[in-house]
């Protein structure tokens, strides 16, 4: 298994970035070829994330703080986002998916790595240049109850974007623009003077989306945008988001723990585990042809709302809990819960790449997967 | 058209309660309302359901459907005031708990009926060790010594499959992961071997992989102890995996009851249909999702007639004036479908096309 | 996508169908107006508000309550007993050693006492909020520095500290007392403000504002302060009562306000000499202090209940 050994080393010494970029690009290209259809993956990616790392230091002491360790929330992940596509990021709590969102929004400073927006590394920007980039990358938050300032009216909440970026809308037009936005997200424009607590959860999330849209961004990062909503309202918001994507040619980074919703909305999906990307590919590749054991376990655990489906499905029940990101297992991070784990998994970090055995094959299993023993297994039982 | 007062018995896997005198818990025409500044919130408006030993009833509903309030009323943990139960009966083994004295109810609570909450961390006392909290049940209710109680606590932790129970018995709640904490909650509920467990969104706060572990555990323990289980949830997926029968709630009323398979294959209420259509499926890449239009009603001003009528694609004039009763659902030829009921004026059209 | 459009149309009509409060169209209801709604129905608030309004009127327009001059002394009236029947008359509450109308002095005394309390509260709230907000929002070494300074001031016993400050001044003017009390009083507000800001600064709407590229002053003034200020207002209201009694205490000890200033503290101080002969000279201004302190504490309590979102 010499080829595995090689790839393991490639990660261990954190290869120079340029080669890393080439590698990922090449891999994405293969994936694109292998994919049955890749509607949005054409041309240059709009957002390129390279070896992004975020470690939160753990300190001790009151006056003189000494670093005693770090929570490795995000530990070297790379992916691309193309114009007009939706990239879903799934993973359990603590896998670092929300930290990725904050890093891309530059709400947190990356420990290492780059985020290129149209070729410009935004992790190095500050001041005016950063503000300009922010116009193009906006965010929709998870909890519509805490993401709107309770002391401001809806008009002020959405209108604030224009006060911060006055070049987008001249003063006289702002109110009308806010009303237009309310209309676009399906709210009555007359509600402009109301306060957030006068709205239901779904309506509030529409307000949050209107705020995200106000600056005409190219990318919207959605951090669990519907998980706080009722089932019947979730569908409304998802449909609205899809409609807006078509209308404004938006790219979504859709972060969620609900695999069904992610499948519904995403063109491509990345699966995260403990700060690393375990597997990434088109929605069909990930859901119908997963090769990483974690993805397989995750998919098999999702309850399917169809009692007749439960008998036929194989369930992989993982034992134990997700290890602490402050002290992740050596080698492959999933090995402590993996039924395939062998000695090699503890020693070598598996690289996120198309597995050797599928390389060059025209199969949906030929997509990037960070497992030494990647093999295909259909756990969903697609109809 | 037969109007069902109490939901007809679904084919339960096991027989009724030990003494053979009908269901373990029987909720009849329960109403709960809350007095608030904006008016009277009618949270529960005539709920009927029952559970037998060894049976799992799933109560499905969105926020504000009254599913949790009903459970709180059963447990007797409603805040009163502002809450009020203007009418209804909650029969536990044939005795109306609402007419019992405080002392009598307290004896049932915990011993006969136990509850599992969504948020395990806030349900456990952070300054007491897990073993102490588990042991407390035995010290208080059974008068065991400290040592015996701790031994029992370890035994319980083993039973809910907490690894290394002996070493972890003195750990504090925050030292456990979310899934483990929920197991501890389950252990607590099980401690006195109750006849009925009410689980209010027991896995909502957990990750999918852990969710599956916890639901499996619950199901196993239920069979082992032959308990009745009321599972309150909004998740159609979780319900499909474990329930025997389902009661769908909307605006404080049960709009449909059915054995689990039939609910999914042939819903008899437009709301159920809408819910099923509006969730994306893992095994299907759908096109556009069906969305139930509008919002759940404001419980201070529930629409007249059928509460679902403003959102219903099939609503007619009668739906805006007459409240539909929960009626027995039948096959085309008139033969009754056991355990099935629908509170829709047009259930026939819904189920038979 | 024609389906998408039809769905959109349905949604556009949705709010009118089932909006939370459709009856009065677009009537804004802020948290403050909700709080006000609650307050008006709270008898505790109504009672304390009426009382405080009365006291403020007394402070601003003492002439409305009495025509007598609080400084006019006539030894003919030396220690004359109160005439309880002559309500609101200048001899209603009797006369002090120098033959001055106690009723007039109580009315006029409100001004100094309330002026001190209001001014101290204003300074303390401003200073404490700024310090607490900066410490809480920026964290790091700014927080360490400001918090330690706060702790040092907090460690100084309030009355003892004020005594030290006051004795080092030559003059006994109103502003000296105000400064002395404010100098030591801001720490409580700073701590409350810091704690409040710490919880608010991680709220999603603050993150959202940052994600939009909002400047720090904007975030502080538009998002942090309006949401963090409620507990500060409650503490400040209750503290206001405390400053009234602090002023009285200092004046009683002879280091606060002094004659010829008319204040309740000054009168309590001079009244103690006649405690055996005529306790009412001491009791009446003491009673006023107690009532005023109580009124502000009640007001603070009522405001706290109205602003606490957990209770709604």
PDB file of N, CA and C in Angstrom, chain A residues 63 102 105 107 131 134 137-138 141 143 146-152 160-161 163-165 183-184 186-188 190-191 193-195 197-200 203 206 211 215 236 239-240 243 246, chain C residues 1 4-5 7-8 11-12 14-16 18-22 24-32 34 144 148 203-205 207-215 218 222-223 226-227 230 307:
ATOM      1  N   UNK A  63      -3.407  36.694  35.510  1.00  0.00           N
ATOM      2  CA  UNK A  63      -2.701  37.866  34.986  1.00  0.00           C
ATOM      3  C   UNK A  63      -1.843  37.496  33.793  1.00  0.00           C
ATOM      4  N   UNK A 102     -18.056  31.489  10.377  1.00  0.00           N
ATOM      5  CA  UNK A 102     -17.537  32.706  10.990  1.00  0.00           C
ATOM      6  C   UNK A 102     -16.205  33.118  10.372  1.00  0.00           C
ATOM      7  N   UNK A 105     -16.864  34.762   7.130  1.00  0.00           N
ATOM      8  CA  UNK A 105     -17.427  36.102   7.329  1.00  0.00           C
ATOM      9  C   UNK A 105     -16.393  37.029   7.963  1.00  0.00           C
ATOM     10  N   UNK A 107     -15.602  37.000  10.909  1.00  0.00           N
ATOM     11  CA  UNK A 107     -16.028  37.324  12.272  1.00  0.00           C
ATOM     12  C   UNK A 107     -15.035  36.735  13.262  1.00  0.00           C
ATOM     13  N   UNK A 131     -14.402  45.867   4.120  1.00  0.00           N
ATOM     14  CA  UNK A 131     -15.802  46.321   4.063  1.00  0.00           C
ATOM     15  C   UNK A 131     -16.362  46.117   2.654  1.00  0.00           C
ATOM     16  N   UNK A 134     -17.132  42.538   2.153  1.00  0.00           N
ATOM     17  CA  UNK A 134     -18.299  42.131   2.946  1.00  0.00           C
ATOM     18  C   UNK A 134     -19.608  42.382   2.220  1.00  0.00           C
ATOM     19  N   UNK A 137     -20.264  39.113   0.478  1.00  0.00           N
ATOM     20  CA  UNK A 137     -20.475  37.878   1.232  1.00  0.00           C
ATOM     21  C   UNK A 137     -21.363  38.211   2.423  1.00  0.00           C
ATOM     22  N   UNK A 138     -22.548  37.699   2.431  1.00  0.00           N
ATOM     23  CA  UNK A 138     -23.454  37.975   3.529  1.00  0.00           C
ATOM     24  C   UNK A 138     -23.888  36.681   4.200  1.00  0.00           C
ATOM     25  N   UNK A 141     -28.451  33.881   9.654  1.00  0.00           N
ATOM     26  CA  UNK A 141     -28.129  33.199  10.906  1.00  0.00           C
ATOM     27  C   UNK A 141     -29.150  32.124  11.251  1.00  0.00           C
ATOM     28  N   UNK A 143     -30.661  31.373  14.350  1.00  0.00           N
ATOM     29  CA  UNK A 143     -31.777  31.603  15.257  1.00  0.00           C
ATOM     30  C   UNK A 143     -32.447  32.935  14.945  1.00  0.00           C
ATOM     31  N   UNK A 146     -32.703  35.496  17.870  1.00  0.00           N
ATOM     32  CA  UNK A 146     -31.608  36.283  18.428  1.00  0.00           C
ATOM     33  C   UNK A 146     -30.841  37.057  17.363  1.00  0.00           C
ATOM     34  N   UNK A 147     -31.124  36.831  16.099  1.00  0.00           N
ATOM     35  CA  UNK A 147     -30.306  37.495  15.096  1.00  0.00           C
ATOM     36  C   UNK A 147     -30.862  38.854  14.686  1.00  0.00           C
ATOM     37  N   UNK A 148     -32.010  39.223  15.235  1.00  0.00           N
ATOM     38  CA  UNK A 148     -32.550  40.551  14.939  1.00  0.00           C
ATOM     39  C   UNK A 148     -32.559  41.364  16.224  1.00  0.00           C
ATOM     40  N   UNK A 149     -32.047  42.568  16.155  1.00  0.00           N
ATOM     41  CA  UNK A 149     -31.984  43.429  17.332  1.00  0.00           C
ATOM     42  C   UNK A 149     -33.406  43.764  17.799  1.00  0.00           C
ATOM     43  N   UNK A 150     -33.771  43.335  19.016  1.00  0.00           N
ATOM     44  CA  UNK A 150     -35.160  43.524  19.458  1.00  0.00           C
ATOM     45  C   UNK A 150     -35.551  44.987  19.645  1.00  0.00           C
ATOM     46  N   UNK A 151     -34.578  45.879  19.718  1.00  0.00           N
ATOM     47  CA  UNK A 151     -34.908  47.293  19.947  1.00  0.00           C
ATOM     48  C   UNK A 151     -35.052  48.071  18.636  1.00  0.00           C
ATOM     49  N   UNK A 152     -34.900  47.407  17.517  1.00  0.00           N
ATOM     50  CA  UNK A 152     -34.978  48.127  16.243  1.00  0.00           C
ATOM     51  C   UNK A 152     -36.176  47.639  15.437  1.00  0.00           C
ATOM     52  N   UNK A 160     -30.269  49.457   8.043  1.00  0.00           N
ATOM     53  CA  UNK A 160     -28.933  49.686   8.589  1.00  0.00           C
ATOM     54  C   UNK A 160     -27.852  49.316   7.574  1.00  0.00           C
ATOM     55  N   UNK A 161     -28.133  48.296   6.766  1.00  0.00           N
ATOM     56  CA  UNK A 161     -27.139  47.901   5.771  1.00  0.00           C
ATOM     57  C   UNK A 161     -26.800  49.078   4.862  1.00  0.00           C
ATOM     58  N   UNK A 163     -27.060  52.246   5.710  1.00  0.00           N
ATOM     59  CA  UNK A 163     -26.331  53.276   6.465  1.00  0.00           C
ATOM     60  C   UNK A 163     -24.859  52.912   6.541  1.00  0.00           C
ATOM     61  N   UNK A 164     -24.592  51.612   6.629  1.00  0.00           N
ATOM     62  CA  UNK A 164     -23.195  51.176   6.706  1.00  0.00           C
ATOM     63  C   UNK A 164     -22.532  51.266   5.326  1.00  0.00           C
ATOM     64  N   UNK A 165     -23.306  50.943   4.300  1.00  0.00           N
ATOM     65  CA  UNK A 165     -22.786  51.027   2.930  1.00  0.00           C
ATOM     66  C   UNK A 165     -23.608  52.052   2.154  1.00  0.00           C
ATOM     67  N   UNK A 183     -40.929  42.791   0.219  1.00  0.00           N
ATOM     68  CA  UNK A 183     -41.797  42.186  -0.772  1.00  0.00           C
ATOM     69  C   UNK A 183     -41.123  40.958  -1.401  1.00  0.00           C
ATOM     70  N   UNK A 184     -39.838  41.104  -1.703  1.00  0.00           N
ATOM     71  CA  UNK A 184     -39.093  40.011  -2.332  1.00  0.00           C
ATOM     72  C   UNK A 184     -39.105  38.757  -1.455  1.00  0.00           C
ATOM     73  N   UNK A 186     -41.361  37.956   0.587  1.00  0.00           N
ATOM     74  CA  UNK A 186     -42.727  37.508   0.855  1.00  0.00           C
ATOM     75  C   UNK A 186     -43.344  38.059   2.120  1.00  0.00           C
ATOM     76  N   UNK A 187     -42.901  39.258   2.525  1.00  0.00           N
ATOM     77  CA  UNK A 187     -43.531  39.893   3.676  1.00  0.00           C
ATOM     78  C   UNK A 187     -44.263  41.148   3.207  1.00  0.00           C
ATOM     79  N   UNK A 188     -45.284  41.505   3.938  1.00  0.00           N
ATOM     80  CA  UNK A 188     -46.041  42.700   3.618  1.00  0.00           C
ATOM     81  C   UNK A 188     -45.161  43.944   3.842  1.00  0.00           C
ATOM     82  N   UNK A 190     -45.841  46.820   4.360  1.00  0.00           N
ATOM     83  CA  UNK A 190     -46.366  47.747   5.373  1.00  0.00           C
ATOM     84  C   UNK A 190     -45.844  47.423   6.767  1.00  0.00           C
ATOM     85  N   UNK A 191     -45.203  46.282   6.913  1.00  0.00           N
ATOM     86  CA  UNK A 191     -44.718  45.881   8.234  1.00  0.00           C
ATOM     87  C   UNK A 191     -43.396  46.547   8.597  1.00  0.00           C
ATOM     88  N   UNK A 193     -42.545  49.166  10.004  1.00  0.00           N
ATOM     89  CA  UNK A 193     -42.381  49.815  11.309  1.00  0.00           C
ATOM     90  C   UNK A 193     -42.563  48.877  12.485  1.00  0.00           C
ATOM     91  N   UNK A 194     -42.663  47.599  12.219  1.00  0.00           N
ATOM     92  CA  UNK A 194     -42.887  46.676  13.328  1.00  0.00           C
ATOM     93  C   UNK A 194     -41.572  46.216  13.935  1.00  0.00           C
ATOM     94  N   UNK A 195     -41.698  45.708  15.141  1.00  0.00           N
ATOM     95  CA  UNK A 195     -40.531  45.168  15.829  1.00  0.00           C
ATOM     96  C   UNK A 195     -40.474  43.650  15.662  1.00  0.00           C
ATOM     97  N   UNK A 197     -40.314  41.088  17.552  1.00  0.00           N
ATOM     98  CA  UNK A 197     -41.103  40.146  18.346  1.00  0.00           C
ATOM     99  C   UNK A 197     -42.560  40.116  17.928  1.00  0.00           C
ATOM    100  N   UNK A 198     -42.936  40.962  16.989  1.00  0.00           N
ATOM    101  CA  UNK A 198     -44.302  40.909  16.483  1.00  0.00           C
ATOM    102  C   UNK A 198     -44.445  39.902  15.337  1.00  0.00           C
ATOM    103  N   UNK A 199     -43.336  39.239  15.026  1.00  0.00           N
ATOM    104  CA  UNK A 199     -43.383  38.284  13.915  1.00  0.00           C
ATOM    105  C   UNK A 199     -43.157  36.863  14.427  1.00  0.00           C
ATOM    106  N   UNK A 200     -43.595  35.905  13.628  1.00  0.00           N
ATOM    107  CA  UNK A 200     -43.334  34.503  13.972  1.00  0.00           C
ATOM    108  C   UNK A 200     -41.923  34.133  13.503  1.00  0.00           C
ATOM    109  N   UNK A 203     -41.337  34.256   9.719  1.00  0.00           N
ATOM    110  CA  UNK A 203     -41.320  35.629   9.211  1.00  0.00           C
ATOM    111  C   UNK A 203     -40.022  36.322   9.584  1.00  0.00           C
ATOM    112  N   UNK A 206     -37.351  35.387   7.347  1.00  0.00           N
ATOM    113  CA  UNK A 206     -37.461  36.126   6.085  1.00  0.00           C
ATOM    114  C   UNK A 206     -36.828  37.518   6.221  1.00  0.00           C
ATOM    115  N   UNK A 211     -32.275  41.098   5.019  1.00  0.00           N
ATOM    116  CA  UNK A 211     -31.071  41.826   5.415  1.00  0.00           C
ATOM    117  C   UNK A 211     -29.855  41.290   4.666  1.00  0.00           C
ATOM    118  N   UNK A 215     -27.544  44.058   0.222  1.00  0.00           N
ATOM    119  CA  UNK A 215     -26.375  44.618  -0.440  1.00  0.00           C
ATOM    120  C   UNK A 215     -26.093  43.944  -1.782  1.00  0.00           C
ATOM    121  N   UNK A 236     -41.352  26.554   3.377  1.00  0.00           N
ATOM    122  CA  UNK A 236     -41.547  27.893   2.798  1.00  0.00           C
ATOM    123  C   UNK A 236     -40.207  28.610   2.650  1.00  0.00           C
ATOM    124  N   UNK A 239     -37.939  27.018  -0.014  1.00  0.00           N
ATOM    125  CA  UNK A 239     -38.395  27.394  -1.354  1.00  0.00           C
ATOM    126  C   UNK A 239     -38.037  28.834  -1.684  1.00  0.00           C
ATOM    127  N   UNK A 240     -38.204  29.701  -0.688  1.00  0.00           N
ATOM    128  CA  UNK A 240     -37.851  31.105  -0.903  1.00  0.00           C
ATOM    129  C   UNK A 240     -36.366  31.231  -1.240  1.00  0.00           C
ATOM    130  N   UNK A 243     -35.707  30.152  -4.739  1.00  0.00           N
ATOM    131  CA  UNK A 243     -36.217  31.120  -5.705  1.00  0.00           C
ATOM    132  C   UNK A 243     -35.255  32.319  -5.806  1.00  0.00           C
ATOM    133  N   UNK A 246     -32.118  31.558  -7.828  1.00  0.00           N
ATOM    134  CA  UNK A 246     -32.321  31.650  -9.271  1.00  0.00           C
ATOM    135  C   UNK A 246     -32.409  33.100  -9.713  1.00  0.00           C
TER     136      UNK A 246
ATOM    137  N   UNK C   1     -39.467  29.124 -13.821  1.00  0.00           N
ATOM    138  CA  UNK C   1     -40.095  28.309 -12.766  1.00  0.00           C
ATOM    139  C   UNK C   1     -41.443  28.886 -12.350  1.00  0.00           C
ATOM    140  N   UNK C   4     -42.632  28.274  -8.706  1.00  0.00           N
ATOM    141  CA  UNK C   4     -42.023  29.122  -7.693  1.00  0.00           C
ATOM    142  C   UNK C   4     -42.799  30.424  -7.539  1.00  0.00           C
ATOM    143  N   UNK C   5     -43.238  30.917  -8.672  1.00  0.00           N
ATOM    144  CA  UNK C   5     -43.938  32.197  -8.618  1.00  0.00           C
ATOM    145  C   UNK C   5     -45.290  32.060  -7.911  1.00  0.00           C
ATOM    146  N   UNK C   7     -46.021  29.971  -5.651  1.00  0.00           N
ATOM    147  CA  UNK C   7     -45.765  29.847  -4.221  1.00  0.00           C
ATOM    148  C   UNK C   7     -45.507  31.204  -3.624  1.00  0.00           C
ATOM    149  N   UNK C   8     -44.769  31.999  -4.346  1.00  0.00           N
ATOM    150  CA  UNK C   8     -44.436  33.325  -3.839  1.00  0.00           C
ATOM    151  C   UNK C   8     -45.701  34.153  -3.616  1.00  0.00           C
ATOM    152  N   UNK C  11     -47.358  33.310  -0.531  1.00  0.00           N
ATOM    153  CA  UNK C  11     -46.647  33.801   0.645  1.00  0.00           C
ATOM    154  C   UNK C  11     -46.868  35.289   0.856  1.00  0.00           C
ATOM    155  N   UNK C  12     -47.027  35.975  -0.252  1.00  0.00           N
ATOM    156  CA  UNK C  12     -47.201  37.410  -0.118  1.00  0.00           C
ATOM    157  C   UNK C  12     -48.481  37.736   0.645  1.00  0.00           C
ATOM    158  N   UNK C  14     -49.687  35.801   2.886  1.00  0.00           N
ATOM    159  CA  UNK C  14     -49.678  35.104   4.163  1.00  0.00           C
ATOM    160  C   UNK C  14     -49.742  36.025   5.390  1.00  0.00           C
ATOM    161  N   UNK C  15     -48.941  37.071   5.459  1.00  0.00           N
ATOM    162  CA  UNK C  15     -48.961  37.833   6.695  1.00  0.00           C
ATOM    163  C   UNK C  15     -50.338  38.394   7.030  1.00  0.00           C
ATOM    164  N   UNK C  16     -51.066  38.811   6.026  1.00  0.00           N
ATOM    165  CA  UNK C  16     -52.386  39.344   6.322  1.00  0.00           C
ATOM    166  C   UNK C  16     -53.307  38.239   6.837  1.00  0.00           C
ATOM    167  N   UNK C  18     -52.489  35.552   8.740  1.00  0.00           N
ATOM    168  CA  UNK C  18     -52.276  35.060  10.098  1.00  0.00           C
ATOM    169  C   UNK C  18     -51.156  35.811  10.817  1.00  0.00           C
ATOM    170  N   UNK C  19     -51.094  37.092  10.628  1.00  0.00           N
ATOM    171  CA  UNK C  19     -50.064  37.860  11.313  1.00  0.00           C
ATOM    172  C   UNK C  19     -50.368  37.882  12.800  1.00  0.00           C
ATOM    173  N   UNK C  20     -49.317  38.083  13.629  1.00  0.00           N
ATOM    174  CA  UNK C  20     -49.545  38.033  15.060  1.00  0.00           C
ATOM    175  C   UNK C  20     -50.545  39.091  15.549  1.00  0.00           C
ATOM    176  N   UNK C  21     -50.532  40.234  14.990  1.00  0.00           N
ATOM    177  CA  UNK C  21     -51.434  41.266  15.495  1.00  0.00           C
ATOM    178  C   UNK C  21     -52.060  42.025  14.330  1.00  0.00           C
ATOM    179  N   UNK C  22     -52.962  41.383  13.637  1.00  0.00           N
ATOM    180  CA  UNK C  22     -53.448  42.028  12.425  1.00  0.00           C
ATOM    181  C   UNK C  22     -54.492  43.127  12.672  1.00  0.00           C
ATOM    182  N   UNK C  24     -54.724  45.954  14.514  1.00  0.00           N
ATOM    183  CA  UNK C  24     -54.300  47.342  14.346  1.00  0.00           C
ATOM    184  C   UNK C  24     -53.093  47.327  13.422  1.00  0.00           C
ATOM    185  N   UNK C  25     -53.314  47.680  12.196  1.00  0.00           N
ATOM    186  CA  UNK C  25     -52.283  47.509  11.178  1.00  0.00           C
ATOM    187  C   UNK C  25     -51.031  48.319  11.516  1.00  0.00           C
ATOM    188  N   UNK C  26     -49.893  47.627  11.444  1.00  0.00           N
ATOM    189  CA  UNK C  26     -48.582  48.259  11.544  1.00  0.00           C
ATOM    190  C   UNK C  26     -48.419  49.152  12.762  1.00  0.00           C
ATOM    191  N   UNK C  27     -48.993  48.733  13.863  1.00  0.00           N
ATOM    192  CA  UNK C  27     -48.769  49.518  15.070  1.00  0.00           C
ATOM    193  C   UNK C  27     -47.505  49.003  15.737  1.00  0.00           C
ATOM    194  N   UNK C  28     -46.467  49.836  15.751  1.00  0.00           N
ATOM    195  CA  UNK C  28     -45.225  49.349  16.326  1.00  0.00           C
ATOM    196  C   UNK C  28     -45.364  49.112  17.831  1.00  0.00           C
ATOM    197  N   UNK C  29     -44.739  48.053  18.290  1.00  0.00           N
ATOM    198  CA  UNK C  29     -44.808  47.742  19.721  1.00  0.00           C
ATOM    199  C   UNK C  29     -43.409  47.401  20.174  1.00  0.00           C
ATOM    200  N   UNK C  30     -42.665  48.397  20.624  1.00  0.00           N
ATOM    201  CA  UNK C  30     -41.300  48.117  21.034  1.00  0.00           C
ATOM    202  C   UNK C  30     -41.320  47.506  22.417  1.00  0.00           C
ATOM    203  N   UNK C  31     -40.141  47.006  22.834  1.00  0.00           N
ATOM    204  CA  UNK C  31     -40.066  46.431  24.167  1.00  0.00           C
ATOM    205  C   UNK C  31     -40.340  47.486  25.222  1.00  0.00           C
ATOM    206  N   UNK C  32     -39.922  48.717  24.920  1.00  0.00           N
ATOM    207  CA  UNK C  32     -40.160  49.785  25.888  1.00  0.00           C
ATOM    208  C   UNK C  32     -41.649  50.054  26.024  1.00  0.00           C
ATOM    209  N   UNK C  34     -43.991  47.967  25.465  1.00  0.00           N
ATOM    210  CA  UNK C  34     -44.550  46.830  26.193  1.00  0.00           C
ATOM    211  C   UNK C  34     -44.332  46.992  27.688  1.00  0.00           C
ATOM    212  N   UNK C 144      -9.168  43.801  31.801  1.00  0.00           N
ATOM    213  CA  UNK C 144      -8.373  43.536  33.002  1.00  0.00           C
ATOM    214  C   UNK C 144      -8.088  44.832  33.740  1.00  0.00           C
ATOM    215  N   UNK C 148      -9.940  45.882  37.258  1.00  0.00           N
ATOM    216  CA  UNK C 148      -9.147  46.007  38.492  1.00  0.00           C
ATOM    217  C   UNK C 148      -9.368  47.376  39.127  1.00  0.00           C
ATOM    218  N   UNK C 203     -24.495  38.146  21.048  1.00  0.00           N
ATOM    219  CA  UNK C 203     -25.787  37.904  20.400  1.00  0.00           C
ATOM    220  C   UNK C 203     -25.604  37.915  18.882  1.00  0.00           C
ATOM    221  N   UNK C 204     -26.466  37.138  18.233  1.00  0.00           N
ATOM    222  CA  UNK C 204     -26.359  37.025  16.783  1.00  0.00           C
ATOM    223  C   UNK C 204     -26.528  38.369  16.080  1.00  0.00           C
ATOM    224  N   UNK C 205     -27.368  39.237  16.622  1.00  0.00           N
ATOM    225  CA  UNK C 205     -27.572  40.489  15.891  1.00  0.00           C
ATOM    226  C   UNK C 205     -26.340  41.379  15.944  1.00  0.00           C
ATOM    227  N   UNK C 207     -23.282  40.025  15.880  1.00  0.00           N
ATOM    228  CA  UNK C 207     -22.483  39.365  14.843  1.00  0.00           C
ATOM    229  C   UNK C 207     -22.960  39.794  13.454  1.00  0.00           C
ATOM    230  N   UNK C 208     -24.280  39.876  13.316  1.00  0.00           N
ATOM    231  CA  UNK C 208     -24.839  40.267  12.021  1.00  0.00           C
ATOM    232  C   UNK C 208     -24.380  41.669  11.639  1.00  0.00           C
ATOM    233  N   UNK C 209     -24.381  42.575  12.615  1.00  0.00           N
ATOM    234  CA  UNK C 209     -23.945  43.941  12.328  1.00  0.00           C
ATOM    235  C   UNK C 209     -22.475  43.957  11.940  1.00  0.00           C
ATOM    236  N   UNK C 210     -21.675  43.143  12.632  1.00  0.00           N
ATOM    237  CA  UNK C 210     -20.250  43.062  12.292  1.00  0.00           C
ATOM    238  C   UNK C 210     -20.081  42.515  10.879  1.00  0.00           C
ATOM    239  N   UNK C 211     -20.883  41.497  10.580  1.00  0.00           N
ATOM    240  CA  UNK C 211     -20.782  40.890   9.248  1.00  0.00           C
ATOM    241  C   UNK C 211     -21.140  41.883   8.158  1.00  0.00           C
ATOM    242  N   UNK C 212     -21.955  42.861   8.488  1.00  0.00           N
ATOM    243  CA  UNK C 212     -22.305  43.888   7.509  1.00  0.00           C
ATOM    244  C   UNK C 212     -21.183  44.899   7.358  1.00  0.00           C
ATOM    245  N   UNK C 213     -20.236  44.874   8.275  1.00  0.00           N
ATOM    246  CA  UNK C 213     -19.151  45.833   8.223  1.00  0.00           C
ATOM    247  C   UNK C 213     -19.407  47.067   9.070  1.00  0.00           C
ATOM    248  N   UNK C 214     -20.287  46.965  10.059  1.00  0.00           N
ATOM    249  CA  UNK C 214     -20.595  48.123  10.899  1.00  0.00           C
ATOM    250  C   UNK C 214     -19.377  48.518  11.727  1.00  0.00           C
ATOM    251  N   UNK C 215     -19.216  49.825  11.943  1.00  0.00           N
ATOM    252  CA  UNK C 215     -18.089  50.304  12.733  1.00  0.00           C
ATOM    253  C   UNK C 215     -18.346  50.028  14.211  1.00  0.00           C
ATOM    254  N   UNK C 218     -20.789  52.322  15.981  1.00  0.00           N
ATOM    255  CA  UNK C 218     -22.172  52.009  15.603  1.00  0.00           C
ATOM    256  C   UNK C 218     -22.667  50.781  16.356  1.00  0.00           C
ATOM    257  N   UNK C 222     -25.728  51.478  18.692  1.00  0.00           N
ATOM    258  CA  UNK C 222     -27.016  51.052  18.131  1.00  0.00           C
ATOM    259  C   UNK C 222     -27.441  49.683  18.642  1.00  0.00           C
ATOM    260  N   UNK C 223     -26.470  48.831  18.898  1.00  0.00           N
ATOM    261  CA  UNK C 223     -26.841  47.457  19.226  1.00  0.00           C
ATOM    262  C   UNK C 223     -26.569  47.101  20.679  1.00  0.00           C
ATOM    263  N   UNK C 226     -28.488  49.969  23.628  1.00  0.00           N
ATOM    264  CA  UNK C 226     -29.946  49.870  23.823  1.00  0.00           C
ATOM    265  C   UNK C 226     -30.372  48.545  24.440  1.00  0.00           C
ATOM    266  N   UNK C 227     -29.616  47.491  24.188  1.00  0.00           N
ATOM    267  CA  UNK C 227     -30.011  46.202  24.727  1.00  0.00           C
ATOM    268  C   UNK C 227     -29.421  45.916  26.098  1.00  0.00           C
ATOM    269  N   UNK C 230     -31.036  48.093  30.117  1.00  0.00           N
ATOM    270  CA  UNK C 230     -32.149  47.841  31.028  1.00  0.00           C
ATOM    271  C   UNK C 230     -31.707  47.549  32.470  1.00  0.00           C
ATOM    272  N   UNK C 307     -39.144  45.048  32.567  1.00  0.00           N
ATOM    273  CA  UNK C 307     -38.139  44.894  31.514  1.00  0.00           C
ATOM    274  C   UNK C 307     -37.613  43.475  31.401  1.00  0.00           C
TER     275      UNK C 307
END
